[in-house]
CSV table of N, CA and C in Angstrom, one decimal:
chain,number,residue,atom,x,y,z
B,52,GLY,N,-40.7,-0.6,31.3
B,52,GLY,CA,-40.3,-0.9,29.8
B,52,GLY,C,-41.3,-1.9,29.4
B,53,ALA,N,-41.6,-3.3,28.9
B,53,ALA,CA,-42.4,-4.4,29.3
B,53,ALA,C,-43.9,-3.6,29.0
B,54,ALA,N,-44.2,-3.1,30.1
B,54,ALA,CA,-45.5,-2.7,29.8
B,54,ALA,C,-45.6,-2.1,29.1
B,55,LEU,N,-44.8,-1.4,28.2
B,55,LEU,CA,-44.8,0.0,27.6
B,55,LEU,C,-44.5,-0.7,26.3
B,56,THR,N,-43.8,-1.9,26.2
B,56,THR,CA,-44.1,-2.6,25.2
B,56,THR,C,-45.3,-3.1,24.9
B,57,ALA,N,-45.3,-4.0,25.3
B,57,ALA,CA,-46.6,-4.2,25.2
B,57,ALA,C,-48.0,-3.1,23.6
B,58,LEU,N,-48.1,-2.3,25.3
B,58,LEU,CA,-49.3,-1.0,25.0
B,58,LEU,C,-48.7,-0.3,23.2
B,59,VAL,N,-47.8,-0.4,23.6
B,59,VAL,CA,-47.5,-0.6,21.3
B,59,VAL,C,-48.0,-0.7,20.7
B,60,ILE,N,-47.4,-2.5,21.4
B,60,ILE,CA,-47.7,-3.7,19.8
B,60,ILE,C,-49.6,-3.3,20.6
B,61,ILE,N,-50.3,-3.3,21.5
B,61,ILE,CA,-51.7,-3.3,21.7
B,61,ILE,C,-52.2,-2.2,21.0
B,62,LEU,N,-51.8,-0.9,20.9
B,62,LEU,CA,-52.5,0.0,20.0
B,62,LEU,C,-52.1,-0.1,18.8
B,63,GLN,N,-50.9,-0.6,18.4
B,63,GLN,CA,-50.5,-1.0,16.8
B,63,GLN,C,-51.9,-1.5,16.1
B,64,PHE,N,-51.7,-2.9,16.4
B,64,PHE,CA,-52.5,-4.0,15.5
B,64,PHE,C,-54.2,-3.3,15.5
B,65,MET,N,-54.2,-2.4,17.3
B,65,MET,CA,-55.8,-2.5,17.3
B,65,MET,C,-56.4,-1.1,16.8
B,66,GLY,N,-54.9,-0.6,16.6
B,66,GLY,CA,-55.7,0.7,15.5
B,66,GLY,C,-56.3,1.6,14.5
B,67,ALA,N,-56.5,0.2,13.9
B,67,ALA,CA,-57.0,-0.4,12.5
B,67,ALA,C,-58.8,0.5,13.0
B,68,PHE,N,-59.2,-0.5,13.9
B,68,PHE,CA,-60.1,0.0,14.1
B,68,PHE,C,-61.5,1.3,14.4
B,69,ILE,N,-59.2,2.0,15.2
B,69,ILE,CA,-60.7,3.1,15.6
B,69,ILE,C,-60.0,4.4,14.5
B,70,ARG,N,-61.2,5.0,13.7
B,70,ARG,CA,-61.9,5.4,13.0
B,70,ARG,C,-62.3,7.0,12.8
B,71,PHE,N,-62.2,8.3,12.0
B,71,PHE,CA,-62.5,9.8,12.2
B,71,PHE,C,-62.8,9.1,10.3
B,72,GLY,N,-64.5,9.1,10.7
B,72,GLY,CA,-64.5,9.1,9.0
B,72,GLY,C,-63.4,8.0,8.5
B,73,MET,N,-62.8,8.4,7.4
B,73,MET,CA,-62.0,8.0,6.7
B,73,MET,C,-60.8,7.5,6.8
B,74,PHE,N,-60.7,8.6,8.5
B,74,PHE,CA,-59.3,7.9,8.3
B,74,PHE,C,-59.2,7.4,10.0
B,75,GLN,N,-57.6,7.4,9.4
B,75,GLN,CA,-57.0,5.6,11.1
B,75,GLN,C,-56.6,6.9,11.7
B,76,VAL,N,-57.0,7.3,13.6
B,76,VAL,CA,-56.2,7.2,13.5
B,76,VAL,C,-54.8,6.3,14.6
B,77,SER,N,-53.7,6.9,14.9
B,77,SER,CA,-53.1,6.4,15.0
B,77,SER,C,-52.7,7.4,16.6
B,78,LEU,N,-52.7,6.2,17.6
B,78,LEU,CA,-52.2,6.7,19.2
B,78,LEU,C,-51.6,6.0,19.5
B,79,VAL,N,-51.1,5.3,18.9
B,79,VAL,CA,-49.0,4.1,19.7
B,79,VAL,C,-48.7,5.0,19.1
B,80,LEU,N,-48.1,6.5,19.1
B,80,LEU,CA,-47.7,7.5,19.7
B,80,LEU,C,-47.3,8.0,21.1
B,81,VAL,N,-47.9,8.1,21.5
B,81,VAL,CA,-48.2,8.0,23.0
B,81,VAL,C,-47.3,7.6,24.0
B,82,PRO,N,-47.4,5.7,24.3
B,82,PRO,CA,-46.6,5.5,24.6
B,82,PRO,C,-45.3,5.5,24.4
B,83,ILE,N,-45.3,5.8,22.6
B,83,ILE,CA,-43.7,6.0,23.5
B,83,ILE,C,-43.3,7.2,22.5
B,84,VAL,N,-44.1,8.5,23.6
B,84,VAL,CA,-43.8,9.7,23.7
B,84,VAL,C,-44.3,9.4,25.2
B,85,ILE,N,-44.5,8.7,26.1
B,85,ILE,CA,-44.4,9.0,27.6
B,85,ILE,C,-43.8,7.4,28.1
B,86,GLY,N,-42.4,6.2,27.2
B,86,GLY,CA,-41.1,5.5,27.4
B,86,GLY,C,-40.6,6.7,27.0
B,87,ALA,N,-40.2,7.9,26.2
B,87,ALA,CA,-38.8,8.7,26.0
B,87,ALA,C,-39.2,9.6,27.3
B,88,ALA,N,-40.2,10.3,28.2
B,88,ALA,CA,-39.6,10.7,29.1
B,88,ALA,C,-40.3,10.5,29.9
B,89,VAL,N,-40.3,8.6,30.7
B,89,VAL,CA,-40.0,8.6,32.0
B,89,VAL,C,-39.0,7.7,31.9
B,90,GLY,N,-38.1,6.4,30.8
B,90,GLY,CA,-37.4,6.0,30.5
B,90,GLY,C,-36.9,6.9,29.9
B,91,GLY,N,-36.1,7.5,29.3
B,91,GLY,CA,-35.4,8.3,29.2
B,91,GLY,C,-35.0,7.7,27.0
B,92,VAL,N,-34.2,8.0,26.3
B,92,VAL,CA,-33.9,7.8,25.4
B,92,VAL,C,-34.0,7.4,24.8
B,93,GLY,N,-33.1,5.9,25.9
B,93,GLY,CA,-32.9,4.4,24.4
B,93,GLY,C,-34.4,4.0,25.0
B,94,LEU,N,-35.2,4.1,25.8
B,94,LEU,CA,-36.7,2.8,26.4
B,94,LEU,C,-38.1,3.9,24.8
B,95,GLY,N,-37.2,5.1,24.5
B,95,GLY,CA,-38.3,5.8,23.6
B,95,GLY,C,-38.1,5.7,22.1
B,96,THR,N,-36.1,5.0,21.6
B,96,THR,CA,-35.1,4.8,20.3
B,96,THR,C,-36.1,3.1,20.5
B,97,TRP,N,-36.3,2.1,21.6
B,97,TRP,CA,-36.8,1.2,21.8
B,97,TRP,C,-39.0,1.3,21.3
B,98,LEU,N,-39.1,1.7,22.1
B,98,LEU,CA,-40.1,1.6,21.9
B,98,LEU,C,-41.4,2.3,20.5
B,99,GLY,N,-39.7,3.2,19.6
B,99,GLY,CA,-39.9,3.3,18.3
B,99,GLY,C,-39.7,2.5,17.9
B,100,PHE,N,-38.8,1.5,17.8
B,100,PHE,CA,-38.0,0.0,17.0
B,100,PHE,C,-39.9,-0.8,16.6
B,101,VAL,N,-40.0,-0.7,18.0
B,101,VAL,CA,-41.2,-1.8,17.9
B,101,VAL,C,-42.1,-2.1,17.2
B,102,PHE,N,-42.8,0.2,17.6
B,102,PHE,CA,-43.3,0.8,16.5
B,102,PHE,C,-43.5,-0.3,15.1
B,103,GLY,N,-41.5,0.3,14.7
B,103,GLY,CA,-42.2,-0.4,12.7
B,103,GLY,C,-41.9,-1.8,12.9
B,104,MET,N,-41.6,-2.4,14.0
B,104,MET,CA,-41.7,-3.7,13.9
B,104,MET,C,-42.6,-4.3,13.6
B,105,VAL,N,-44.1,-4.0,14.2
B,105,VAL,CA,-45.0,-4.2,14.1
B,105,VAL,C,-46.1,-3.1,12.8
B,106,VAL,N,-45.8,-2.7,12.4
B,106,VAL,CA,-46.4,-1.5,10.7
B,106,VAL,C,-45.8,-2.6,9.6
B,107,LEU,N,-44.0,-2.9,10.2
B,107,LEU,CA,-44.3,-4.3,9.5
B,107,LEU,C,-44.8,-5.9,9.2
B,108,LEU,N,-45.0,-6.5,10.4
B,108,LEU,CA,-45.4,-6.9,10.9
B,108,LEU,C,-47.1,-7.6,10.0
B,109,ASN,N,-47.7,-6.1,10.4
B,109,ASN,CA,-49.0,-6.6,10.4
B,109,ASN,C,-49.8,-6.5,9.2
B,110,GLY,N,-48.8,-6.1,8.3
B,110,GLY,CA,-49.2,-5.7,6.5
B,110,GLY,C,-49.8,-4.0,6.9
B,111,ASP,N,-49.7,-3.0,7.6
B,111,ASP,CA,-49.4,-1.4,7.0
B,111,ASP,C,-48.7,-1.5,5.9
B,112,ALA,N,-47.6,-1.7,5.6
B,112,ALA,CA,-46.8,-1.3,4.4
B,112,ALA,C,-46.7,-2.6,3.7
B,113,ALA,N,-47.4,-3.4,3.4
B,113,ALA,CA,-47.3,-4.4,1.8
B,113,ALA,C,-47.6,-3.8,1.0
B,114,SER,N,-48.3,-2.6,1.0
B,114,SER,CA,-48.5,-2.2,-0.6
B,114,SER,C,-47.0,-1.2,-1.1
B,115,PHE,N,-46.3,-1.3,0.3
B,115,PHE,CA,-45.2,-0.5,-0.5
B,115,PHE,C,-42.9,-1.8,-0.4
B,116,LEU,N,-44.0,-2.7,0.1
B,116,LEU,CA,-43.3,-3.7,-0.4
B,116,LEU,C,-43.3,-4.1,-1.3
B,117,ALA,N,-44.3,-4.2,-2.2
B,117,ALA,CA,-44.5,-3.8,-3.5
B,117,ALA,C,-43.6,-3.5,-4.6
B,118,VAL,N,-43.2,-2.3,-3.9
B,118,VAL,CA,-42.5,-1.8,-5.4
B,118,VAL,C,-41.3,-1.7,-5.0
B,119,ASP,N,-40.2,-1.7,-3.4
B,119,ASP,CA,-39.3,-1.8,-2.8
B,119,ASP,C,-39.1,-2.2,-1.4
B,120,VAL,N,-38.8,-3.5,-1.2
B,120,VAL,CA,-38.6,-4.2,-0.5
B,120,VAL,C,-38.2,-3.5,1.2
B,121,LEU,N,-36.4,-4.1,0.8
B,121,LEU,CA,-35.3,-3.0,1.2
B,121,LEU,C,-35.8,-1.9,1.7
B,122,GLY,N,-35.4,-1.0,0.3
B,122,GLY,CA,-36.3,0.6,0.9
B,122,GLY,C,-37.5,0.7,2.1
B,123,THR,N,-38.6,-0.5,1.7
B,123,THR,CA,-39.9,0.1,3.1
B,123,THR,C,-39.3,0.1,4.1
B,124,ILE,N,-38.8,-1.2,4.4
B,124,ILE,CA,-37.9,-1.8,5.9
B,124,ILE,C,-37.4,-0.5,6.2
B,125,ILE,N,-36.1,-0.5,5.1
B,125,ILE,CA,-35.5,1.0,6.0
B,125,ILE,C,-36.0,2.2,6.9
B,126,THR,N,-36.8,2.0,5.8
B,126,THR,CA,-38.0,3.1,6.5
B,126,THR,C,-38.9,3.5,6.9
B,127,VAL,N,-39.2,2.3,6.8
B,127,VAL,CA,-40.5,2.5,8.1
B,127,VAL,C,-39.7,2.1,9.8
B,128,LEU,N,-39.1,1.7,9.4
B,128,LEU,CA,-38.4,0.8,11.1
B,128,LEU,C,-37.4,2.2,11.6
B,129,LEU,N,-37.1,2.9,10.4
B,129,LEU,CA,-36.0,4.0,10.2
B,129,LEU,C,-36.7,5.3,11.8
B,130,LYS,N,-37.8,5.2,11.0
B,130,LYS,CA,-38.7,6.1,10.6
B,130,LYS,C,-39.7,6.3,11.7
B,131,GLY,N,-39.9,5.0,13.3
B,131,GLY,CA,-40.3,4.7,14.2
B,131,GLY,C,-39.4,5.0,15.0
B,132,THR,N,-38.2,4.3,14.6
B,132,THR,CA,-37.1,5.1,15.0
B,132,THR,C,-36.6,6.1,16.0
B,133,LEU,N,-36.9,6.3,15.0
B,133,LEU,CA,-36.5,8.1,15.2
B,133,LEU,C,-37.7,8.7,16.2
B,134,ALA,N,-39.1,8.3,15.8
B,134,ALA,CA,-40.1,8.8,16.1
B,134,ALA,C,-39.4,9.1,17.8
B,135,GLY,N,-39.0,7.4,18.2
B,135,GLY,CA,-38.7,7.7,19.4
B,135,GLY,C,-37.2,8.0,20.0
B,136,LEU,N,-36.6,8.4,19.2
B,136,LEU,CA,-35.4,8.6,19.3
B,136,LEU,C,-35.1,10.7,19.9
B,137,PHE,N,-36.2,11.3,18.7
B,137,PHE,CA,-35.9,12.4,19.1
B,137,PHE,C,-37.6,12.8,19.7
B,138,SER,N,-38.3,12.3,20.0
B,138,SER,CA,-39.2,12.2,21.9
B,138,SER,C,-38.3,12.6,23.0
B,139,GLY,N,-37.6,11.3,23.0
B,139,GLY,CA,-36.7,11.2,24.3
B,139,GLY,C,-35.6,12.4,23.7
B,140,LEU,N,-35.1,12.6,23.3
B,140,LEU,CA,-34.5,14.3,23.0
B,140,LEU,C,-35.0,16.0,23.5
B,141,THR,N,-36.2,16.0,23.1
B,141,THR,CA,-37.3,16.6,22.8
B,141,THR,C,-37.4,16.8,24.3
B,142,TYR,N,-38.2,15.6,24.7
B,142,TYR,CA,-38.1,15.9,25.8
B,142,TYR,C,-36.9,16.4,27.2
B,143,LYS,N,-35.9,15.7,26.7
B,143,LYS,CA,-34.3,16.4,27.5
B,143,LYS,C,-33.6,18.2,27.7
B,144,ALA,N,-33.9,18.6,26.7
B,144,ALA,CA,-34.3,19.8,26.9
B,144,ALA,C,-35.3,20.5,26.9
B,145,ILE,N,-36.5,20.2,26.6
B,145,ILE,CA,-37.6,20.8,28.0
B,145,ILE,C,-37.4,21.0,28.8
B,146,GLU,N,-36.8,19.6,29.0
B,146,GLU,CA,-36.8,18.9,31.0
B,146,GLU,C,-35.6,20.2,31.2
B,147,LYS,N,-34.4,20.6,30.7
B,147,LYS,CA,-34.2,21.8,31.5
B,147,LYS,C,-34.0,22.5,31.7
B,148,LYS,N,-35.1,23.0,30.9
B,148,LYS,CA,-35.6,24.9,30.8
B,148,LYS,C,-36.7,24.9,31.9
B,149,ASN,N,-37.4,23.6,32.2
B,149,ASN,CA,-38.6,23.6,33.7
B,149,ASN,C,-39.2,22.4,33.2
B,150,LYS,N,-38.6,23.0,35.1
B,150,LYS,CA,-39.3,21.7,36.3
B,150,LYS,C,-39.6,21.3,36.5
């Protein structure tokens, strides 16, 4: 769990440097999905939450914070957390059908 948490943090901070033209590429969902598959729904949810926290802390949400602080914090944390949660739940559903 700790290694994947560190990987989420590093990939989110380094994501600004990975670009295709004018688009930033976010590879941070890869360790979230892997964590959810390997460690279960709880780990996926944790990794998604960490992703949301890093988005808030590294300034990616700054322009939205100027509009609505509480709404931005809730949206960013919920988006990340749900990404991890649904990754884990989806894996559990698929795992039963395909061993």
